[in-house]
Amino acid sequence: MTTLQERPDTDTEPLDTRRRLVVIGNGMAGARTVEEILERGEALQFRITMFGDEPYGNYNRIMLSHVLSGEETDADIFLNTLPWYEENQITLHAGVRVTRVDRFAKIVYGSDGSATDYDTLIFATGSYSFMPAIEGLRTDDGELLPGVFAFRTIDDTRRMVEYAQHDEHRRAVVIGGGLLGLEAARGLQTHGLVVDVVHAGAHLMNAQMGPQGGDILRQSVEKLGIEVHLKARTTAIIGEDRVRGVWLLDHPQLECDMVVVAAGIRPNVDVALTSGFTVERAIVVDDYMRTVDDPDVYAVGECVQHRGEVYGLVAPLWEQAVVLADQITGVDTSSAYLGSRTATKLKVAGVEVASMGVLGPEREGDEHIVFSEPTKGIYKSIVIRDDKLVGATVLGDTSKVAFLMQAFDRGLPLPDERVEMMFNLGSPTAEVGAAELADDAQVCNCNGVTKGHLVACVESGVKSVAGVMDKTRAGKGCGSCKTMVCQIVEWAAGGAVVEDPSANWYVPGVPMDKPALMVAIREQGLRSVSSVFAALAPEGAEDAKSKMGLASLLKMMWADQYIDEKDAKFINDRVHANIQKDGTFSVVPQMKGGVTTPDQLRRIADVAEKWNIPLVKLTGGQRIDLLGVRKEDLPKVWADLDMPSGYAYGKSFRTVKTCVGKDFCRFGVGDSTQLGIDIESRFQGIESPAKLKLAVSGCPRNCAESLVKDIGIVAIEGGRWEVYIGGAAGAHIRKGDLLATVDDPETAKTLTGRFMQYYRENAKWLERTYAFVPRVGLDFLKEVIVQDSLGIAADLDARIQEAVDAYSDPWKEGAAPATPGQFRSSLPLEVLPQVPVR
Amino acid sequence: MSTPLLSTSSTSATAVGTVHRLGSVDQVPVGEGRAFAVDGRQIAVFRLRSGAVHAVQARCPHKGGPLADGQIDGSIVLCPLHMNAYELATGCSTTGQPALAGYTVAVEDGELVLTVPG
């Protein structure tokens, strides 16, 4: 501090020039907003003061039902304890209610008589439990009759637990058969009480589901021993000193010792209203979360009305907090909140429930698909409009919920077989819901990661799917368990999954999606991986995990103008062979269409003998694999083979499997072998986001297994050919989709190249066609690739031709290494090979 | 072994260990790693694009992968077999594996100079 900044009066504090930010409300919305501000590194702008009605730090209100049922202690549900406020220099007035805001003088008045100045103000006042007008609910002095509880705060919950555990208290009535009411009922049961649920609606959870689902839920709940009274209005609570029972309209008296009111919530808007802010159903805000009355006053959470909607779920609140933090810090002033699609996935009273969007068909043309199995408590209802999922209710079996929520959230194209949206057909791993899975159940079969590992990782604080996958290696093998990993992380995080910002990036080290990255690369003329990092990565930092994807992208974009940096490539691509478990390599010479000659066979045999190749094996793609070759022998093996590379190692076009076709086969209707050879000659070595395996079959008997290839071509009677895309028979099994039926092999070849180029340009890194085709949509691909609806077909054809023209056989590098020691062994000095010799 | 790993000779000893001159730094291309056999140990030396050099044990503790074949950036090396990651400076794994042994290495007059403790 210089002397100029010191003030001569008794105040020894240096002049604080920070903006004064006051947050009214210390619940999930308020605290989350402050966390978002801290995360942006912009907290230094602000002197932050928070007011909380409750005398605590900030806790996860959603978990209160777990506290009630005893699954968690109240200490477990705190999100930010008091020291957190200190560490972040936030002044917390816990237990102080704000009584009034003077928005002209910019002062907040507290119930403790305090007056706090602000420059920027946030209302995060949340909601309170709605208490219907019931005779006998309150004593003469306005307090709730002893034994009557709301279910909203941690104090409510503690008092309920204490009361429920009282020996004399045997029966409870819960008023309200919504989500919260059912949770309360189940929780009270765990304390040994007999519980009745009284619900005014015609079926349970009527805000989230239709009558059929509600009926099945009622059956499930009643099986748990909870009696449900529907269309039941509570008219009075009986008892002088404490609760003795309730009166229902048209129903005899229900005796009970306690009553929990869970009849809904109402936004806390009193302070805003009396302070002159526009309040309709809640405090009205614009897309920037700003009140419509005052540019310095914002609001967030359940107390907010945005575009006519008031939300009572946690996901919208988080989306709002992000926008509000972007705005208030000025980090991203273009950030806007446009409303949320709300989806819930919960375990209500022991029953898995998921609900999203509309409850049933609303318009003409809405498809409504329902599956109902009441005895098992299973109910699934899906509403589809214009081929998009607009609503779903799932009870009892949530194995497909992750997919449904994604489809609902992102408007994904849906499978033609609608039943696939309800059941896992033939993929056993995801059949069991995350919750039911045993802790020691192995989820990732490649890396041996159990559900317990994943849950522990989430509990250690990793809240994004990508983060958990990184830490545990789950999903990093074949990738077939990713959906399951996702579901478990979501389940373990209890809805608190953090959207990983890098989820849409092409590679983790450059914060851009593929289209944006390609534009930047082209605009700045970036032709090497190191120049991409220097220009586009944060602080120009290299990232090992991003190199391979960038190298592939640049090669695709620049063809022969690409500047090849060896260190950007995976070892396979640096030595043009496939690394094996003992660090030796496998060598697969090209064998177009699976056709070879006696001369080639003789040469391969000679090479195998000369170089002591321990294992000679046929691959699944009809070629000969020489396994166990030492790195330093690679150039000599290639030289002796004197055949081009078969590309068995790269993220590239690999092989075309064929059958013998019409020349020999009794059933063959097309010359599949010739077409296979032609395709393999044309597209040899072309890089792609993931490997490409092709096949051509000479008749619909499909001996070459064309229906499970990335691109499969099948000859059919009449000289025509079917072109299938997106098939797979590896970690995932998927039958390819029919892209087109064409009249001649030439057109099949053209479509193959055009699809390949479209995939090269638009697929995510490592996204196989079996994921790409359903993501982009078959109909769309047909339009673009076959009908040329976008008018880009000629360009795609031209660009794939460029790639074809840029081909050179990598095995020629064997004659002169590209870098010093390119083929020098990196192996520890061990007896090789360690792969079995048969 | 048909081709031995580069053999090296020890030239001097200090209090912290034996110093080995591995020869020209150009044996290791920029951005890559190469393996060296030193005193019966196998050590991977990496040359970063920044010019820095790092040396760690050559064998991945997970399943014995050849780390010198791995890809690197300014801070980590990825084992080519199962993509386990290790910090070049500390040897610590960021993917839950045991740490690598690390060695002091420097470039002097264009030569790699490695210190092996003991």
PDB file of N, CA, C and O in Angstrom, chain A residues 470 473 530 542-545 547 565-571 574 579-581 631-633 819-822 824-830, chain B residues 1-3 5 26-27 29-32 34-37 42 49 59 66 68-74 78 80-84 95:
ATOM      1  N   ASP A 470     -11.802 -40.608 -17.001  1.00  0.00           N
ATOM      2  CA  ASP A 470     -10.368 -40.324 -17.011  1.00  0.00           C
ATOM      3  C   ASP A 470      -9.673 -40.927 -15.799  1.00  0.00           C
ATOM      4  O   ASP A 470      -8.621 -41.532 -15.897  1.00  0.00           O
ATOM      5  N   ARG A 473     -10.381 -44.987 -15.748  1.00  0.00           N
ATOM      6  CA  ARG A 473     -10.116 -45.668 -17.022  1.00  0.00           C
ATOM      7  C   ARG A 473     -11.358 -46.412 -17.514  1.00  0.00           C
ATOM      8  O   ARG A 473     -11.292 -47.099 -18.532  1.00  0.00           O
ATOM      9  N   SER A 530       1.692 -29.020 -34.188  1.00  0.00           N
ATOM     10  CA  SER A 530       2.285 -28.065 -33.236  1.00  0.00           C
ATOM     11  C   SER A 530       1.764 -26.656 -33.483  1.00  0.00           C
ATOM     12  O   SER A 530       1.564 -25.883 -32.547  1.00  0.00           O
ATOM     13  N   GLU A 542       0.672 -27.839 -25.545  1.00  0.00           N
ATOM     14  CA  GLU A 542       0.495 -29.123 -26.210  1.00  0.00           C
ATOM     15  C   GLU A 542      -0.322 -30.037 -25.324  1.00  0.00           C
ATOM     16  O   GLU A 542      -0.281 -29.916 -24.106  1.00  0.00           O
ATOM     17  N   ASP A 543      -0.999 -30.998 -25.928  1.00  0.00           N
ATOM     18  CA  ASP A 543      -1.722 -31.983 -25.137  1.00  0.00           C
ATOM     19  C   ASP A 543      -1.572 -33.343 -25.807  1.00  0.00           C
ATOM     20  O   ASP A 543      -2.009 -33.534 -26.941  1.00  0.00           O
ATOM     21  N   ALA A 544      -0.941 -34.261 -25.088  1.00  0.00           N
ATOM     22  CA  ALA A 544      -0.617 -35.562 -25.676  1.00  0.00           C
ATOM     23  C   ALA A 544      -1.868 -36.282 -26.174  1.00  0.00           C
ATOM     24  O   ALA A 544      -1.874 -36.884 -27.240  1.00  0.00           O
ATOM     25  N   LYS A 545      -2.951 -36.168 -25.385  1.00  0.00           N
ATOM     26  CA  LYS A 545      -4.164 -36.902 -25.738  1.00  0.00           C
ATOM     27  C   LYS A 545      -4.843 -36.345 -26.979  1.00  0.00           C
ATOM     28  O   LYS A 545      -5.738 -36.968 -27.530  1.00  0.00           O
ATOM     29  N   LYS A 547      -3.096 -35.131 -29.709  1.00  0.00           N
ATOM     30  CA  LYS A 547      -2.234 -35.084 -30.888  1.00  0.00           C
ATOM     31  C   LYS A 547      -2.725 -35.961 -32.033  1.00  0.00           C
ATOM     32  O   LYS A 547      -2.768 -35.540 -33.183  1.00  0.00           O
ATOM     33  N   GLU A 565       4.320 -34.282 -38.565  1.00  0.00           N
ATOM     34  CA  GLU A 565       5.244 -34.288 -37.426  1.00  0.00           C
ATOM     35  C   GLU A 565       5.112 -35.644 -36.737  1.00  0.00           C
ATOM     36  O   GLU A 565       4.040 -36.005 -36.264  1.00  0.00           O
ATOM     37  N   LYS A 566       6.184 -36.367 -36.678  1.00  0.00           N
ATOM     38  CA  LYS A 566       6.123 -37.735 -36.158  1.00  0.00           C
ATOM     39  C   LYS A 566       5.604 -37.791 -34.731  1.00  0.00           C
ATOM     40  O   LYS A 566       4.907 -38.720 -34.343  1.00  0.00           O
ATOM     41  N   ASP A 567       5.995 -36.795 -33.924  1.00  0.00           N
ATOM     42  CA  ASP A 567       5.616 -36.889 -32.517  1.00  0.00           C
ATOM     43  C   ASP A 567       4.118 -36.684 -32.309  1.00  0.00           C
ATOM     44  O   ASP A 567       3.608 -36.914 -31.226  1.00  0.00           O
ATOM     45  N   ALA A 568       3.423 -36.237 -33.358  1.00  0.00           N
ATOM     46  CA  ALA A 568       1.979 -36.061 -33.236  1.00  0.00           C
ATOM     47  C   ALA A 568       1.246 -37.377 -33.431  1.00  0.00           C
ATOM     48  O   ALA A 568       0.045 -37.460 -33.260  1.00  0.00           O
ATOM     49  N   LYS A 569       1.985 -38.405 -33.821  1.00  0.00           N
ATOM     50  CA  LYS A 569       1.317 -39.657 -34.181  1.00  0.00           C
ATOM     51  C   LYS A 569       1.449 -40.702 -33.085  1.00  0.00           C
ATOM     52  O   LYS A 569       2.449 -40.755 -32.378  1.00  0.00           O
ATOM     53  N   PHE A 570       0.462 -41.548 -33.031  1.00  0.00           N
ATOM     54  CA  PHE A 570       0.518 -42.719 -32.168  1.00  0.00           C
ATOM     55  C   PHE A 570       1.609 -43.644 -32.709  1.00  0.00           C
ATOM     56  O   PHE A 570       1.923 -43.627 -33.891  1.00  0.00           O
ATOM     57  N   ILE A 571       2.194 -44.452 -31.833  1.00  0.00           N
ATOM     58  CA  ILE A 571       3.318 -45.302 -32.243  1.00  0.00           C
ATOM     59  C   ILE A 571       2.969 -46.146 -33.472  1.00  0.00           C
ATOM     60  O   ILE A 571       3.793 -46.338 -34.373  1.00  0.00           O
ATOM     61  N   ARG A 574       3.588 -44.135 -36.359  1.00  0.00           N
ATOM     62  CA  ARG A 574       4.986 -43.740 -36.527  1.00  0.00           C
ATOM     63  C   ARG A 574       5.792 -44.866 -37.165  1.00  0.00           C
ATOM     64  O   ARG A 574       6.764 -44.616 -37.845  1.00  0.00           O
ATOM     65  N   ILE A 579       1.101 -52.117 -32.516  1.00  0.00           N
ATOM     66  CA  ILE A 579       1.829 -52.510 -31.306  1.00  0.00           C
ATOM     67  C   ILE A 579       1.059 -53.592 -30.553  1.00  0.00           C
ATOM     68  O   ILE A 579      -0.164 -53.531 -30.441  1.00  0.00           O
ATOM     69  N   GLN A 580       1.773 -54.604 -30.087  1.00  0.00           N
ATOM     70  CA  GLN A 580       1.154 -55.706 -29.355  1.00  0.00           C
ATOM     71  C   GLN A 580       1.520 -55.609 -27.877  1.00  0.00           C
ATOM     72  O   GLN A 580       2.339 -54.777 -27.479  1.00  0.00           O
ATOM     73  N   LYS A 581       0.972 -56.514 -27.073  1.00  0.00           N
ATOM     74  CA  LYS A 581       1.079 -56.363 -25.621  1.00  0.00           C
ATOM     75  C   LYS A 581       2.515 -56.415 -25.101  1.00  0.00           C
ATOM     76  O   LYS A 581       2.824 -55.867 -24.054  1.00  0.00           O
ATOM     77  N   LYS A 631      10.398 -54.282 -33.344  1.00  0.00           N
ATOM     78  CA  LYS A 631      10.331 -52.955 -33.958  1.00  0.00           C
ATOM     79  C   LYS A 631      11.499 -52.741 -34.920  1.00  0.00           C
ATOM     80  O   LYS A 631      11.315 -52.241 -36.040  1.00  0.00           O
ATOM     81  N   GLU A 632      12.689 -53.117 -34.474  1.00  0.00           N
ATOM     82  CA  GLU A 632      13.868 -52.843 -35.300  1.00  0.00           C
ATOM     83  C   GLU A 632      13.910 -53.698 -36.563  1.00  0.00           C
ATOM     84  O   GLU A 632      14.643 -53.389 -37.501  1.00  0.00           O
ATOM     85  N   ASP A 633      13.104 -54.783 -36.602  1.00  0.00           N
ATOM     86  CA  ASP A 633      13.085 -55.633 -37.798  1.00  0.00           C
ATOM     87  C   ASP A 633      12.075 -55.154 -38.843  1.00  0.00           C
ATOM     88  O   ASP A 633      12.066 -55.650 -39.976  1.00  0.00           O
ATOM     89  N   THR A 819      12.859 -40.378 -38.969  1.00  0.00           N
ATOM     90  CA  THR A 819      13.500 -39.697 -37.842  1.00  0.00           C
ATOM     91  C   THR A 819      14.613 -40.599 -37.332  1.00  0.00           C
ATOM     92  O   THR A 819      14.581 -41.809 -37.554  1.00  0.00           O
ATOM     93  N   PRO A 820      15.582 -40.031 -36.641  1.00  0.00           N
ATOM     94  CA  PRO A 820      16.641 -40.868 -36.066  1.00  0.00           C
ATOM     95  C   PRO A 820      16.031 -41.895 -35.125  1.00  0.00           C
ATOM     96  O   PRO A 820      15.160 -41.554 -34.316  1.00  0.00           O
ATOM     97  N   GLY A 821      16.444 -43.121 -35.246  1.00  0.00           N
ATOM     98  CA  GLY A 821      15.969 -44.151 -34.317  1.00  0.00           C
ATOM     99  C   GLY A 821      14.500 -44.453 -34.439  1.00  0.00           C
ATOM    100  O   GLY A 821      13.888 -44.923 -33.494  1.00  0.00           O
ATOM    101  N   GLN A 822      13.918 -44.163 -35.626  1.00  0.00           N
ATOM    102  CA  GLN A 822      12.480 -44.409 -35.791  1.00  0.00           C
ATOM    103  C   GLN A 822      12.125 -45.856 -35.450  1.00  0.00           C
ATOM    104  O   GLN A 822      11.070 -46.125 -34.884  1.00  0.00           O
ATOM    105  N   ARG A 824      14.129 -47.900 -33.635  1.00  0.00           N
ATOM    106  CA  ARG A 824      14.918 -48.435 -32.544  1.00  0.00           C
ATOM    107  C   ARG A 824      13.999 -49.001 -31.465  1.00  0.00           C
ATOM    108  O   ARG A 824      12.960 -48.434 -31.159  1.00  0.00           O
ATOM    109  N   SER A 825      14.409 -50.106 -30.874  1.00  0.00           N
ATOM    110  CA  SER A 825      13.543 -50.742 -29.886  1.00  0.00           C
ATOM    111  C   SER A 825      13.327 -49.840 -28.678  1.00  0.00           C
ATOM    112  O   SER A 825      14.252 -49.195 -28.204  1.00  0.00           O
ATOM    113  N   SER A 826      12.098 -49.804 -28.215  1.00  0.00           N
ATOM    114  CA  SER A 826      11.803 -49.091 -26.973  1.00  0.00           C
ATOM    115  C   SER A 826      11.512 -50.066 -25.862  1.00  0.00           C
ATOM    116  O   SER A 826      11.008 -49.712 -24.810  1.00  0.00           O
ATOM    117  N   LEU A 827      11.777 -51.339 -26.169  1.00  0.00           N
ATOM    118  CA  LEU A 827      11.410 -52.386 -25.229  1.00  0.00           C
ATOM    119  C   LEU A 827      12.401 -52.518 -24.101  1.00  0.00           C
ATOM    120  O   LEU A 827      13.601 -52.430 -24.311  1.00  0.00           O
ATOM    121  N   PRO A 828      11.910 -52.780 -22.967  1.00  0.00           N
ATOM    122  CA  PRO A 828      12.787 -53.217 -21.897  1.00  0.00           C
ATOM    123  C   PRO A 828      13.486 -54.502 -22.339  1.00  0.00           C
ATOM    124  O   PRO A 828      12.990 -55.240 -23.185  1.00  0.00           O
ATOM    125  N   LEU A 829      14.649 -54.742 -21.779  1.00  0.00           N
ATOM    126  CA  LEU A 829      15.451 -55.878 -22.219  1.00  0.00           C
ATOM    127  C   LEU A 829      14.869 -57.171 -21.672  1.00  0.00           C
ATOM    128  O   LEU A 829      15.226 -57.636 -20.609  1.00  0.00           O
ATOM    129  N   GLU A 830      13.944 -57.722 -22.419  1.00  0.00           N
ATOM    130  CA  GLU A 830      13.309 -58.946 -21.970  1.00  0.00           C
ATOM    131  C   GLU A 830      13.304 -59.942 -23.106  1.00  0.00           C
ATOM    132  O   GLU A 830      13.475 -59.587 -24.256  1.00  0.00           O
TER     133      GLU A 830
ATOM    134  N   MET B   1      18.145 -60.549 -28.483  1.00  0.00           N
ATOM    135  CA  MET B   1      17.891 -59.272 -29.125  1.00  0.00           C
ATOM    136  C   MET B   1      18.676 -59.189 -30.429  1.00  0.00           C
ATOM    137  O   MET B   1      19.876 -59.423 -30.454  1.00  0.00           O
ATOM    138  N   SER B   2      18.005 -58.851 -31.472  1.00  0.00           N
ATOM    139  CA  SER B   2      18.726 -58.740 -32.735  1.00  0.00           C
ATOM    140  C   SER B   2      19.505 -57.428 -32.786  1.00  0.00           C
ATOM    141  O   SER B   2      20.574 -57.353 -33.341  1.00  0.00           O
ATOM    142  N   THR B   3      18.966 -56.380 -32.192  1.00  0.00           N
ATOM    143  CA  THR B   3      19.693 -55.110 -32.112  1.00  0.00           C
ATOM    144  C   THR B   3      19.733 -54.695 -30.658  1.00  0.00           C
ATOM    145  O   THR B   3      18.684 -54.542 -30.059  1.00  0.00           O
ATOM    146  N   LEU B   5      20.000 -52.376 -27.372  1.00  0.00           N
ATOM    147  CA  LEU B   5      19.764 -50.973 -27.060  1.00  0.00           C
ATOM    148  C   LEU B   5      21.109 -50.282 -27.029  1.00  0.00           C
ATOM    149  O   LEU B   5      22.142 -50.915 -26.820  1.00  0.00           O
ATOM    150  N   ASP B  26      20.561 -35.466 -30.421  1.00  0.00           N
ATOM    151  CA  ASP B  26      19.810 -35.663 -31.661  1.00  0.00           C
ATOM    152  C   ASP B  26      19.355 -37.106 -31.878  1.00  0.00           C
ATOM    153  O   ASP B  26      18.575 -37.387 -32.795  1.00  0.00           O
ATOM    154  N   GLN B  27      19.842 -38.025 -31.052  1.00  0.00           N
ATOM    155  CA  GLN B  27      19.313 -39.388 -31.125  1.00  0.00           C
ATOM    156  C   GLN B  27      17.828 -39.418 -30.789  1.00  0.00           C
ATOM    157  O   GLN B  27      17.128 -40.344 -31.163  1.00  0.00           O
ATOM    158  N   PRO B  29      14.474 -37.562 -31.344  1.00  0.00           N
ATOM    159  CA  PRO B  29      13.829 -36.493 -32.110  1.00  0.00           C
ATOM    160  C   PRO B  29      12.959 -35.630 -31.193  1.00  0.00           C
ATOM    161  O   PRO B  29      12.423 -36.130 -30.200  1.00  0.00           O
ATOM    162  N   VAL B  30      12.827 -34.376 -31.564  1.00  0.00           N
ATOM    163  CA  VAL B  30      12.024 -33.454 -30.759  1.00  0.00           C
ATOM    164  C   VAL B  30      10.584 -33.967 -30.660  1.00  0.00           C
ATOM    165  O   VAL B  30       9.993 -34.356 -31.653  1.00  0.00           O
ATOM    166  N   GLY B  31      10.082 -33.994 -29.437  1.00  0.00           N
ATOM    167  CA  GLY B  31       8.699 -34.431 -29.226  1.00  0.00           C
ATOM    168  C   GLY B  31       8.553 -35.932 -29.034  1.00  0.00           C
ATOM    169  O   GLY B  31       7.453 -36.430 -28.844  1.00  0.00           O
ATOM    170  N   GLU B  32       9.673 -36.666 -29.080  1.00  0.00           N
ATOM    171  CA  GLU B  32       9.578 -38.115 -28.942  1.00  0.00           C
ATOM    172  C   GLU B  32      10.446 -38.615 -27.787  1.00  0.00           C
ATOM    173  O   GLU B  32      11.118 -37.844 -27.097  1.00  0.00           O
ATOM    174  N   ARG B  34      13.199 -42.010 -26.575  1.00  0.00           N
ATOM    175  CA  ARG B  34      13.985 -43.166 -27.010  1.00  0.00           C
ATOM    176  C   ARG B  34      14.460 -43.891 -25.754  1.00  0.00           C
ATOM    177  O   ARG B  34      14.688 -43.263 -24.716  1.00  0.00           O
ATOM    178  N   ALA B  35      14.624 -45.191 -25.873  1.00  0.00           N
ATOM    179  CA  ALA B  35      15.039 -45.972 -24.718  1.00  0.00           C
ATOM    180  C   ALA B  35      16.555 -46.159 -24.703  1.00  0.00           C
ATOM    181  O   ALA B  35      17.183 -46.278 -25.753  1.00  0.00           O
ATOM    182  N   PHE B  36      17.148 -46.151 -23.522  1.00  0.00           N
ATOM    183  CA  PHE B  36      18.580 -46.368 -23.351  1.00  0.00           C
ATOM    184  C   PHE B  36      18.778 -47.413 -22.264  1.00  0.00           C
ATOM    185  O   PHE B  36      18.003 -47.454 -21.298  1.00  0.00           O
ATOM    186  N   ALA B  37      19.798 -48.254 -22.446  1.00  0.00           N
ATOM    187  CA  ALA B  37      20.162 -49.185 -21.385  1.00  0.00           C
ATOM    188  C   ALA B  37      21.347 -48.579 -20.646  1.00  0.00           C
ATOM    189  O   ALA B  37      22.371 -48.293 -21.250  1.00  0.00           O
ATOM    190  N   GLN B  42      16.703 -49.765 -17.686  1.00  0.00           N
ATOM    191  CA  GLN B  42      16.171 -49.296 -18.956  1.00  0.00           C
ATOM    192  C   GLN B  42      15.473 -47.978 -18.707  1.00  0.00           C
ATOM    193  O   GLN B  42      14.559 -47.892 -17.900  1.00  0.00           O
ATOM    194  N   ARG B  49       9.247 -30.431 -26.941  1.00  0.00           N
ATOM    195  CA  ARG B  49       9.329 -29.372 -27.957  1.00  0.00           C
ATOM    196  C   ARG B  49       9.898 -28.089 -27.356  1.00  0.00           C
ATOM    197  O   ARG B  49      10.452 -27.261 -28.078  1.00  0.00           O
ATOM    198  N   ARG B  59       9.754 -48.819 -18.570  1.00  0.00           N
ATOM    199  CA  ARG B  59       8.703 -49.826 -18.561  1.00  0.00           C
ATOM    200  C   ARG B  59       7.506 -49.312 -17.774  1.00  0.00           C
ATOM    201  O   ARG B  59       7.639 -48.868 -16.636  1.00  0.00           O
ATOM    202  N   PRO B  66       6.128 -50.183 -23.453  1.00  0.00           N
ATOM    203  CA  PRO B  66       7.353 -49.415 -23.737  1.00  0.00           C
ATOM    204  C   PRO B  66       7.062 -47.912 -23.757  1.00  0.00           C
ATOM    205  O   PRO B  66       6.563 -47.390 -24.743  1.00  0.00           O
ATOM    206  N   ALA B  68       8.891 -45.344 -24.068  1.00  0.00           N
ATOM    207  CA  ALA B  68       9.578 -44.515 -25.045  1.00  0.00           C
ATOM    208  C   ALA B  68       8.796 -44.431 -26.353  1.00  0.00           C
ATOM    209  O   ALA B  68       9.003 -43.537 -27.160  1.00  0.00           O
ATOM    210  N   ASP B  69       7.869 -45.366 -26.565  1.00  0.00           N
ATOM    211  CA  ASP B  69       7.006 -45.312 -27.740  1.00  0.00           C
ATOM    212  C   ASP B  69       5.762 -44.446 -27.497  1.00  0.00           C
ATOM    213  O   ASP B  69       4.932 -44.295 -28.376  1.00  0.00           O
ATOM    214  N   GLY B  70       5.625 -43.906 -26.297  1.00  0.00           N
ATOM    215  CA  GLY B  70       4.421 -43.163 -25.957  1.00  0.00           C
ATOM    216  C   GLY B  70       4.436 -41.745 -26.493  1.00  0.00           C
ATOM    217  O   GLY B  70       5.475 -41.228 -26.874  1.00  0.00           O
ATOM    218  N   GLN B  71       3.265 -41.123 -26.495  1.00  0.00           N
ATOM    219  CA  GLN B  71       3.184 -39.723 -26.928  1.00  0.00           C
ATOM    220  C   GLN B  71       3.331 -38.807 -25.725  1.00  0.00           C
ATOM    221  O   GLN B  71       2.896 -39.134 -24.621  1.00  0.00           O
ATOM    222  N   ILE B  72       3.948 -37.654 -25.944  1.00  0.00           N
ATOM    223  CA  ILE B  72       4.177 -36.716 -24.840  1.00  0.00           C
ATOM    224  C   ILE B  72       3.639 -35.340 -25.178  1.00  0.00           C
ATOM    225  O   ILE B  72       3.344 -35.036 -26.338  1.00  0.00           O
ATOM    226  N   ASP B  73       3.508 -34.520 -24.136  1.00  0.00           N
ATOM    227  CA  ASP B  73       3.283 -33.089 -24.352  1.00  0.00           C
ATOM    228  C   ASP B  73       4.198 -32.362 -23.383  1.00  0.00           C
ATOM    229  O   ASP B  73       5.241 -32.907 -23.014  1.00  0.00           O
ATOM    230  N   GLY B  74       3.809 -31.178 -22.957  1.00  0.00           N
ATOM    231  CA  GLY B  74       4.683 -30.427 -22.072  1.00  0.00           C
ATOM    232  C   GLY B  74       4.807 -31.019 -20.679  1.00  0.00           C
ATOM    233  O   GLY B  74       5.696 -30.641 -19.910  1.00  0.00           O
ATOM    234  N   LEU B  78       2.094 -40.722 -22.337  1.00  0.00           N
ATOM    235  CA  LEU B  78       1.014 -41.701 -22.356  1.00  0.00           C
ATOM    236  C   LEU B  78       1.582 -43.043 -22.766  1.00  0.00           C
ATOM    237  O   LEU B  78       2.195 -43.165 -23.825  1.00  0.00           O
ATOM    238  N   PRO B  80       1.706 -46.368 -24.612  1.00  0.00           N
ATOM    239  CA  PRO B  80       0.982 -46.717 -25.849  1.00  0.00           C
ATOM    240  C   PRO B  80       0.066 -47.928 -25.709  1.00  0.00           C
ATOM    241  O   PRO B  80      -0.803 -48.125 -26.531  1.00  0.00           O
ATOM    242  N   LEU B  81       0.248 -48.724 -24.667  1.00  0.00           N
ATOM    243  CA  LEU B  81      -0.594 -49.923 -24.575  1.00  0.00           C
ATOM    244  C   LEU B  81      -1.990 -49.631 -24.033  1.00  0.00           C
ATOM    245  O   LEU B  81      -2.976 -50.020 -24.629  1.00  0.00           O
ATOM    246  N   HIS B  82      -2.079 -48.953 -22.903  1.00  0.00           N
ATOM    247  CA  HIS B  82      -3.396 -48.721 -22.311  1.00  0.00           C
ATOM    248  C   HIS B  82      -3.638 -47.276 -21.939  1.00  0.00           C
ATOM    249  O   HIS B  82      -4.540 -46.964 -21.173  1.00  0.00           O
ATOM    250  N   MET B  83      -2.800 -46.386 -22.463  1.00  0.00           N
ATOM    251  CA  MET B  83      -2.991 -44.941 -22.294  1.00  0.00           C
ATOM    252  C   MET B  83      -2.929 -44.475 -20.840  1.00  0.00           C
ATOM    253  O   MET B  83      -3.541 -43.486 -20.472  1.00  0.00           O
ATOM    254  N   ASN B  84      -2.178 -45.197 -20.032  1.00  0.00           N
ATOM    255  CA  ASN B  84      -1.948 -44.649 -18.701  1.00  0.00           C
ATOM    256  C   ASN B  84      -1.015 -43.452 -18.829  1.00  0.00           C
ATOM    257  O   ASN B  84      -0.120 -43.439 -19.670  1.00  0.00           O
ATOM    258  N   THR B  95      -3.342 -41.551 -13.758  1.00  0.00           N
ATOM    259  CA  THR B  95      -4.416 -42.503 -14.012  1.00  0.00           C
ATOM    260  C   THR B  95      -4.364 -43.657 -13.015  1.00  0.00           C
ATOM    261  O   THR B  95      -4.739 -44.779 -13.327  1.00  0.00           O
TER     262      THR B  95
END
